Amino acid sequence: MISGVSSAVLPHLRPASTSTSNATSGLQPVVEDTPQAASSGFRIDVSQVKPLTGAKPISAADDPVLHDLMATHWLMARDTGAAQPGVSDDAPENIYAQVKVDGQVVATLYNGGSSTMTNAAAAKIGKLEDPPGLSGPDLAQWRADQYAERLGGTVEKAPTAISQSQWTPRESRSTTYSREQLDAAFQAMLAEEQRVMAQQQARYLASHAQAGASADFSA
């Protein structure tokens, strides 16, 4: 598939109508003989409020799915700090070639095989399936040739282009964690939350203690 193609502009979303009846909203008008009541709108009729029965709090530790989901996100958030060194695939120093039409750059190919292009070029190219097994500079060259053919342009190879033998694929980082990793991450997450809460409470107490010590109680 073509990578780096901008998606179409999302349609404008209009809010739902707010002219629903009071009966379906569960709110009743409260009439008061005050100017404030005239501008306050509708209020909840307390007599209609019913207690929630049969509900009980659920702990994330007791829900295996929620437990693993939170632990996975916690681990992934910290894995971002250990990202592979080096520049990104679409950095200027990784350009493989450019496709030009009438002297204008309409598509850029990178050594890793990825590509970017204008919306007009993407619309004209349409759906383009990559051949199986191609990657890196070989894929970049194939895409460049296809783009130029469909757009009626030319391919200009960049000075930063490398050969297939020079290309080193980036290692794919797994987001699958073992049972031990998930359990340890969940406990570490709880400990971190408790530590943050303790620090916030200590700062709160210290600020109030300082405020009380500096208060002037003289008559």
PDB file of C-alpha atoms in Angstrom:
ATOM      1  CA  MET A   1       0.000   0.000   0.000  1.00  0.00           C
ATOM      2  CA  ILE A   2       1.076   3.600  -0.471  1.00  0.00           C
ATOM      3  CA  SER A   3       2.463   5.018   2.734  1.00  0.00           C
ATOM      4  CA  GLY A   4       2.552   8.644   3.716  1.00  0.00           C
ATOM      5  CA  VAL A   5      -0.562   9.606   1.762  1.00  0.00           C
ATOM      6  CA  SER A   6      -2.625  12.266   3.510  1.00  0.00           C
ATOM      7  CA  SER A   7      -6.199  11.257   4.235  1.00  0.00           C
ATOM      8  CA  ALA A   8      -9.153  13.172   2.890  1.00  0.00           C
ATOM      9  CA  VAL A   9     -10.552  16.072   4.860  1.00  0.00           C
ATOM     10  CA  LEU A  10     -13.030  14.885   7.426  1.00  0.00           C
ATOM     11  CA  PRO A  11     -16.601  16.059   6.922  1.00  0.00           C
ATOM     12  CA  HIS A  12     -17.787  18.849   9.154  1.00  0.00           C
ATOM     13  CA  LEU A  13     -19.574  17.420  12.178  1.00  0.00           C
ATOM     14  CA  ARG A  14     -22.633  19.220  13.396  1.00  0.00           C
ATOM     15  CA  PRO A  15     -23.805  18.820  17.008  1.00  0.00           C
ATOM     16  CA  ALA A  16     -27.002  16.931  17.691  1.00  0.00           C
ATOM     17  CA  SER A  17     -30.133  18.977  18.135  1.00  0.00           C
ATOM     18  CA  THR A  18     -30.702  20.196  21.677  1.00  0.00           C
ATOM     19  CA  SER A  19     -34.459  20.534  21.238  1.00  0.00           C
ATOM     20  CA  THR A  20     -35.353  17.221  22.910  1.00  0.00           C
ATOM     21  CA  SER A  21     -38.285  17.268  25.279  1.00  0.00           C
ATOM     22  CA  ASN A  22     -37.950  17.577  29.016  1.00  0.00           C
ATOM     23  CA  ALA A  23     -39.697  14.282  29.495  1.00  0.00           C
ATOM     24  CA  THR A  24     -36.917  12.306  27.821  1.00  0.00           C
ATOM     25  CA  SER A  25     -34.129  14.216  29.522  1.00  0.00           C
ATOM     26  CA  GLY A  26     -35.294  13.402  33.060  1.00  0.00           C
ATOM     27  CA  LEU A  27     -35.173  17.083  34.014  1.00  0.00           C
ATOM     28  CA  GLN A  28     -38.091  19.120  35.246  1.00  0.00           C
ATOM     29  CA  PRO A  29     -38.409  22.912  35.274  1.00  0.00           C
ATOM     30  CA  VAL A  30     -38.238  24.551  38.678  1.00  0.00           C
ATOM     31  CA  VAL A  31     -40.240  27.761  38.860  1.00  0.00           C
ATOM     32  CA  GLU A  32     -39.102  30.362  41.362  1.00  0.00           C
ATOM     33  CA  ASP A  33     -40.123  33.969  41.832  1.00  0.00           C
ATOM     34  CA  THR A  34     -36.565  35.243  41.488  1.00  0.00           C
ATOM     35  CA  PRO A  35     -34.669  36.753  38.566  1.00  0.00           C
ATOM     36  CA  GLN A  36     -32.018  34.037  38.981  1.00  0.00           C
ATOM     37  CA  ALA A  37     -34.571  31.290  38.368  1.00  0.00           C
ATOM     38  CA  ALA A  38     -35.518  32.821  35.040  1.00  0.00           C
ATOM     39  CA  SER A  39     -31.968  32.498  33.736  1.00  0.00           C
ATOM     40  CA  SER A  40     -30.890  29.259  35.417  1.00  0.00           C
ATOM     41  CA  GLY A  41     -32.794  26.947  33.053  1.00  0.00           C
ATOM     42  CA  PHE A  42     -33.742  23.446  34.148  1.00  0.00           C
ATOM     43  CA  ARG A  43     -32.655  21.783  37.356  1.00  0.00           C
ATOM     44  CA  ILE A  44     -32.700  18.188  38.512  1.00  0.00           C
ATOM     45  CA  ASP A  45     -35.805  17.239  40.476  1.00  0.00           C
ATOM     46  CA  VAL A  46     -34.326  15.613  43.579  1.00  0.00           C
ATOM     47  CA  SER A  47     -37.537  13.656  44.171  1.00  0.00           C
ATOM     48  CA  GLN A  48     -36.855  11.715  40.977  1.00  0.00           C
ATOM     49  CA  VAL A  49     -33.341  10.667  41.949  1.00  0.00           C
ATOM     50  CA  LYS A  50     -33.171   6.972  42.800  1.00  0.00           C
ATOM     51  CA  PRO A  51     -30.355   5.184  44.607  1.00  0.00           C
ATOM     52  CA  LEU A  52     -28.173   2.901  42.494  1.00  0.00           C
ATOM     53  CA  THR A  53     -28.680  -0.643  43.750  1.00  0.00           C
ATOM     54  CA  GLY A  54     -26.599  -3.718  43.117  1.00  0.00           C
ATOM     55  CA  ALA A  55     -23.503  -1.747  42.143  1.00  0.00           C
ATOM     56  CA  LYS A  56     -20.133  -2.422  43.692  1.00  0.00           C
ATOM     57  CA  PRO A  57     -16.718  -0.899  43.054  1.00  0.00           C
ATOM     58  CA  ILE A  58     -14.426  -2.856  40.737  1.00  0.00           C
ATOM     59  CA  SER A  59     -10.691  -2.947  41.279  1.00  0.00           C
ATOM     60  CA  ALA A  60      -8.398  -3.119  38.267  1.00  0.00           C
ATOM     61  CA  ALA A  61      -6.432  -5.784  40.110  1.00  0.00           C
ATOM     62  CA  ASP A  62      -9.535  -8.012  40.107  1.00  0.00           C
ATOM     63  CA  ASP A  63     -10.225  -7.563  36.384  1.00  0.00           C
ATOM     64  CA  PRO A  64      -7.674  -9.546  34.332  1.00  0.00           C
ATOM     65  CA  VAL A  65      -8.389  -7.669  31.108  1.00  0.00           C
ATOM     66  CA  LEU A  66      -8.158  -4.210  32.699  1.00  0.00           C
ATOM     67  CA  HIS A  67      -5.134  -5.314  34.726  1.00  0.00           C
ATOM     68  CA  ASP A  68      -3.202  -6.386  31.612  1.00  0.00           C
ATOM     69  CA  LEU A  69      -4.346  -3.391  29.559  1.00  0.00           C
ATOM     70  CA  MET A  70      -3.109  -0.885  32.135  1.00  0.00           C
ATOM     71  CA  ALA A  71       0.156  -2.784  32.604  1.00  0.00           C
ATOM     72  CA  THR A  72       0.736  -2.948  28.840  1.00  0.00           C
ATOM     73  CA  HIS A  73       0.185   0.806  28.394  1.00  0.00           C
ATOM     74  CA  TRP A  74       2.502   1.469  31.341  1.00  0.00           C
ATOM     75  CA  LEU A  75       5.259  -0.637  29.776  1.00  0.00           C
ATOM     76  CA  MET A  76       4.772   0.850  26.304  1.00  0.00           C
ATOM     77  CA  ALA A  77       4.947   4.391  27.684  1.00  0.00           C
ATOM     78  CA  ARG A  78       8.332   3.616  29.171  1.00  0.00           C
ATOM     79  CA  ASP A  79       9.606   1.741  26.131  1.00  0.00           C
ATOM     80  CA  THR A  80       9.389   4.956  24.103  1.00  0.00           C
ATOM     81  CA  GLY A  81      12.356   6.254  26.071  1.00  0.00           C
ATOM     82  CA  ALA A  82      14.454   3.382  24.749  1.00  0.00           C
ATOM     83  CA  ALA A  83      13.822   4.123  21.078  1.00  0.00           C
ATOM     84  CA  GLN A  84      16.435   3.121  18.585  1.00  0.00           C
ATOM     85  CA  PRO A  85      19.131   5.727  18.000  1.00  0.00           C
ATOM     86  CA  GLY A  86      19.477   7.468  14.672  1.00  0.00           C
ATOM     87  CA  VAL A  87      17.323   9.586  12.433  1.00  0.00           C
ATOM     88  CA  SER A  88      13.797   8.723  11.379  1.00  0.00           C
ATOM     89  CA  ASP A  89      13.052   6.956   8.099  1.00  0.00           C
ATOM     90  CA  ASP A  90      11.540  10.087   6.547  1.00  0.00           C
ATOM     91  CA  ALA A  91      14.373  12.438   7.501  1.00  0.00           C
ATOM     92  CA  PRO A  92      15.902  14.551   4.671  1.00  0.00           C
ATOM     93  CA  GLU A  93      19.165  12.615   4.946  1.00  0.00           C
ATOM     94  CA  ASN A  94      17.265   9.406   4.165  1.00  0.00           C
ATOM     95  CA  ILE A  95      15.751  10.549   0.852  1.00  0.00           C
ATOM     96  CA  TYR A  96      16.171   7.983  -1.911  1.00  0.00           C
ATOM     97  CA  ALA A  97      14.555   9.797  -4.843  1.00  0.00           C
ATOM     98  CA  GLN A  98      11.965  12.349  -5.855  1.00  0.00           C
ATOM     99  CA  VAL A  99       9.318  12.212  -8.552  1.00  0.00           C
ATOM    100  CA  LYS A 100       8.812  15.471 -10.418  1.00  0.00           C
ATOM    101  CA  VAL A 101       6.083  16.586 -12.798  1.00  0.00           C
ATOM    102  CA  ASP A 102       6.720  19.784 -14.755  1.00  0.00           C
ATOM    103  CA  GLY A 103       9.625  20.553 -12.432  1.00  0.00           C
ATOM    104  CA  GLN A 104       7.512  20.236  -9.261  1.00  0.00           C
ATOM    105  CA  VAL A 105       8.173  17.567  -6.618  1.00  0.00           C
ATOM    106  CA  VAL A 106       4.999  15.485  -6.252  1.00  0.00           C
ATOM    107  CA  ALA A 107       6.419  12.485  -4.387  1.00  0.00           C
ATOM    108  CA  THR A 108       9.426  11.717  -2.220  1.00  0.00           C
ATOM    109  CA  LEU A 109      10.816   8.237  -1.657  1.00  0.00           C
ATOM    110  CA  TYR A 110      13.024   7.238   1.269  1.00  0.00           C
ATOM    111  CA  ASN A 111      15.717   4.600   1.668  1.00  0.00           C
ATOM    112  CA  GLY A 112      13.510   2.538   3.954  1.00  0.00           C
ATOM    113  CA  GLY A 113      10.881   2.240   1.213  1.00  0.00           C
ATOM    114  CA  SER A 114       8.358   4.698   2.617  1.00  0.00           C
ATOM    115  CA  SER A 115       7.053   7.587   0.544  1.00  0.00           C
ATOM    116  CA  THR A 116       5.161  10.853   0.792  1.00  0.00           C
ATOM    117  CA  MET A 117       3.255  12.677  -1.919  1.00  0.00           C
ATOM    118  CA  THR A 118       0.809  15.463  -2.588  1.00  0.00           C
ATOM    119  CA  ASN A 119      -2.918  14.845  -2.318  1.00  0.00           C
ATOM    120  CA  ALA A 120      -3.335  15.411  -6.037  1.00  0.00           C
ATOM    121  CA  ALA A 121      -0.678  12.817  -6.846  1.00  0.00           C
ATOM    122  CA  ALA A 122      -2.192  10.295  -4.450  1.00  0.00           C
ATOM    123  CA  ALA A 123      -5.619  10.726  -6.030  1.00  0.00           C
ATOM    124  CA  LYS A 124      -4.204  10.182  -9.508  1.00  0.00           C
ATOM    125  CA  ILE A 125      -2.132   7.149  -8.542  1.00  0.00           C
ATOM    126  CA  GLY A 126      -4.992   5.454  -6.730  1.00  0.00           C
ATOM    127  CA  LYS A 127      -4.565   2.001  -5.234  1.00  0.00           C
ATOM    128  CA  LEU A 128      -1.111   0.518  -5.714  1.00  0.00           C
ATOM    129  CA  GLU A 129      -0.148  -2.837  -4.221  1.00  0.00           C
ATOM    130  CA  ASP A 130       3.521  -3.330  -3.373  1.00  0.00           C
ATOM    131  CA  PRO A 131       5.125  -6.525  -4.690  1.00  0.00           C
ATOM    132  CA  PRO A 132       5.687  -9.116  -1.953  1.00  0.00           C
ATOM    133  CA  GLY A 133       9.214  -9.369  -0.619  1.00  0.00           C
ATOM    134  CA  LEU A 134      10.354  -5.883  -1.601  1.00  0.00           C
ATOM    135  CA  SER A 135      11.748  -3.588   1.089  1.00  0.00           C
ATOM    136  CA  GLY A 136      14.220  -0.784   1.610  1.00  0.00           C
ATOM    137  CA  PRO A 137      15.820   0.861  -1.435  1.00  0.00           C
ATOM    138  CA  ASP A 138      14.449  -1.808  -3.783  1.00  0.00           C
ATOM    139  CA  LEU A 139      10.907  -0.914  -2.717  1.00  0.00           C
ATOM    140  CA  ALA A 140      11.698   2.804  -2.993  1.00  0.00           C
ATOM    141  CA  GLN A 141      12.926   2.325  -6.569  1.00  0.00           C
ATOM    142  CA  TRP A 142       9.873   0.283  -7.572  1.00  0.00           C
ATOM    143  CA  ARG A 143       7.507   2.860  -6.119  1.00  0.00           C
ATOM    144  CA  ALA A 144       9.364   5.735  -7.754  1.00  0.00           C
ATOM    145  CA  ASP A 145       9.086   4.073 -11.162  1.00  0.00           C
ATOM    146  CA  GLN A 146       5.375   3.370 -10.677  1.00  0.00           C
ATOM    147  CA  TYR A 147       4.645   6.917  -9.515  1.00  0.00           C
ATOM    148  CA  ALA A 148       6.506   8.451 -12.440  1.00  0.00           C
ATOM    149  CA  GLU A 149       4.696   6.227 -14.931  1.00  0.00           C
ATOM    150  CA  ARG A 150       1.238   6.982 -13.570  1.00  0.00           C
ATOM    151  CA  LEU A 151       1.864  10.694 -13.077  1.00  0.00           C
ATOM    152  CA  GLY A 152       3.773  11.282 -16.295  1.00  0.00           C
ATOM    153  CA  GLY A 153       6.822  12.490 -14.398  1.00  0.00           C
ATOM    154  CA  THR A 154      10.489  11.710 -13.983  1.00  0.00           C
ATOM    155  CA  VAL A 155      12.531  10.108 -11.197  1.00  0.00           C
ATOM    156  CA  GLU A 156      15.490  12.011  -9.785  1.00  0.00           C
ATOM    157  CA  LYS A 157      17.697   9.972  -7.497  1.00  0.00           C
ATOM    158  CA  ALA A 158      18.981  11.828  -4.452  1.00  0.00           C
ATOM    159  CA  PRO A 159      22.654  12.028  -3.405  1.00  0.00           C
ATOM    160  CA  THR A 160      21.586  10.413  -0.114  1.00  0.00           C
ATOM    161  CA  ALA A 161      20.246   7.283  -1.844  1.00  0.00           C
ATOM    162  CA  ILE A 162      21.829   4.008  -0.761  1.00  0.00           C
ATOM    163  CA  SER A 163      21.917   0.548  -2.291  1.00  0.00           C
ATOM    164  CA  GLN A 164      20.027  -2.446  -0.983  1.00  0.00           C
ATOM    165  CA  SER A 165      23.231  -3.940   0.427  1.00  0.00           C
ATOM    166  CA  GLN A 166      23.913  -0.736   2.382  1.00  0.00           C
ATOM    167  CA  TRP A 167      20.465  -0.658   3.954  1.00  0.00           C
ATOM    168  CA  THR A 168      19.975  -1.958   7.496  1.00  0.00           C
ATOM    169  CA  PRO A 169      16.345  -2.685   8.430  1.00  0.00           C
ATOM    170  CA  ARG A 170      15.166  -1.286  11.711  1.00  0.00           C
ATOM    171  CA  GLU A 171      14.399  -3.863  14.337  1.00  0.00           C
ATOM    172  CA  SER A 172      10.706  -4.299  15.014  1.00  0.00           C
ATOM    173  CA  ARG A 173       9.947  -3.798  18.686  1.00  0.00           C
ATOM    174  CA  SER A 174       7.561  -6.274  20.191  1.00  0.00           C
ATOM    175  CA  THR A 175       4.670  -5.065  22.339  1.00  0.00           C
ATOM    176  CA  THR A 176       3.900  -8.551  23.655  1.00  0.00           C
ATOM    177  CA  TYR A 177       4.792  -9.004  27.301  1.00  0.00           C
ATOM    178  CA  SER A 178       5.015 -12.069  29.492  1.00  0.00           C
ATOM    179  CA  ARG A 179       2.809 -12.769  32.481  1.00  0.00           C
ATOM    180  CA  GLU A 180       5.673 -11.893  34.812  1.00  0.00           C
ATOM    181  CA  GLN A 181       6.313  -8.576  33.031  1.00  0.00           C
ATOM    182  CA  LEU A 182       2.655  -7.563  33.199  1.00  0.00           C
ATOM    183  CA  ASP A 183       2.306  -8.412  36.879  1.00  0.00           C
ATOM    184  CA  ALA A 184       5.530  -6.619  37.769  1.00  0.00           C
ATOM    185  CA  ALA A 185       4.490  -3.578  35.717  1.00  0.00           C
ATOM    186  CA  PHE A 186       1.099  -3.383  37.433  1.00  0.00           C
ATOM    187  CA  GLN A 187       2.707  -3.444  40.875  1.00  0.00           C
ATOM    188  CA  ALA A 188       5.252  -0.823  39.796  1.00  0.00           C
ATOM    189  CA  MET A 189       2.418   1.345  38.470  1.00  0.00           C
ATOM    190  CA  LEU A 190       0.561   1.151  41.802  1.00  0.00           C
ATOM    191  CA  ALA A 191       3.726   1.959  43.727  1.00  0.00           C
ATOM    192  CA  GLU A 192       4.386   4.971  41.512  1.00  0.00           C
ATOM    193  CA  GLU A 193       0.843   6.273  42.001  1.00  0.00           C
ATOM    194  CA  GLN A 194       1.121   5.883  45.780  1.00  0.00           C
ATOM    195  CA  ARG A 195       4.458   7.706  45.771  1.00  0.00           C
ATOM    196  CA  VAL A 196       3.017  10.591  43.755  1.00  0.00           C
ATOM    197  CA  MET A 197      -0.011  10.845  46.044  1.00  0.00           C
ATOM    198  CA  ALA A 198       2.225  10.853  49.131  1.00  0.00           C
ATOM    199  CA  GLN A 199       4.350  13.646  47.668  1.00  0.00           C
ATOM    200  CA  GLN A 200       1.271  15.715  46.817  1.00  0.00           C
ATOM    201  CA  GLN A 201      -0.132  15.217  50.315  1.00  0.00           C
ATOM    202  CA  ALA A 202       3.183  16.200  51.903  1.00  0.00           C
ATOM    203  CA  ARG A 203       3.346  19.399  49.846  1.00  0.00           C
ATOM    204  CA  TYR A 204      -0.258  20.207  50.749  1.00  0.00           C
ATOM    205  CA  LEU A 205       0.352  19.749  54.484  1.00  0.00           C
ATOM    206  CA  ALA A 206       3.603  21.704  54.334  1.00  0.00           C
ATOM    207  CA  SER A 207       1.946  24.648  52.568  1.00  0.00           C
ATOM    208  CA  HIS A 208      -0.876  24.780  55.097  1.00  0.00           C
ATOM    209  CA  ALA A 209       1.534  24.490  58.021  1.00  0.00           C
ATOM    210  CA  GLN A 210       3.586  27.379  56.645  1.00  0.00           C
ATOM    211  CA  ALA A 211       0.469  29.456  56.128  1.00  0.00           C
ATOM    212  CA  GLY A 212      -0.630  28.825  59.735  1.00  0.00           C
ATOM    213  CA  ALA A 213       2.794  29.724  61.125  1.00  0.00           C
ATOM    214  CA  SER A 214       2.888  33.024  59.261  1.00  0.00           C
ATOM    215  CA  ALA A 215      -0.641  34.063  60.219  1.00  0.00           C
ATOM    216  CA  ASP A 216      -0.982  37.116  62.478  1.00  0.00           C
ATOM    217  CA  PHE A 217      -3.159  36.308  65.502  1.00  0.00           C
ATOM    218  CA  SER A 218      -2.565  39.637  67.317  1.00  0.00           C
ATOM    219  CA  ALA A 219      -5.690  41.447  68.450  1.00  0.00           C
TER     220      ALA A 219
END
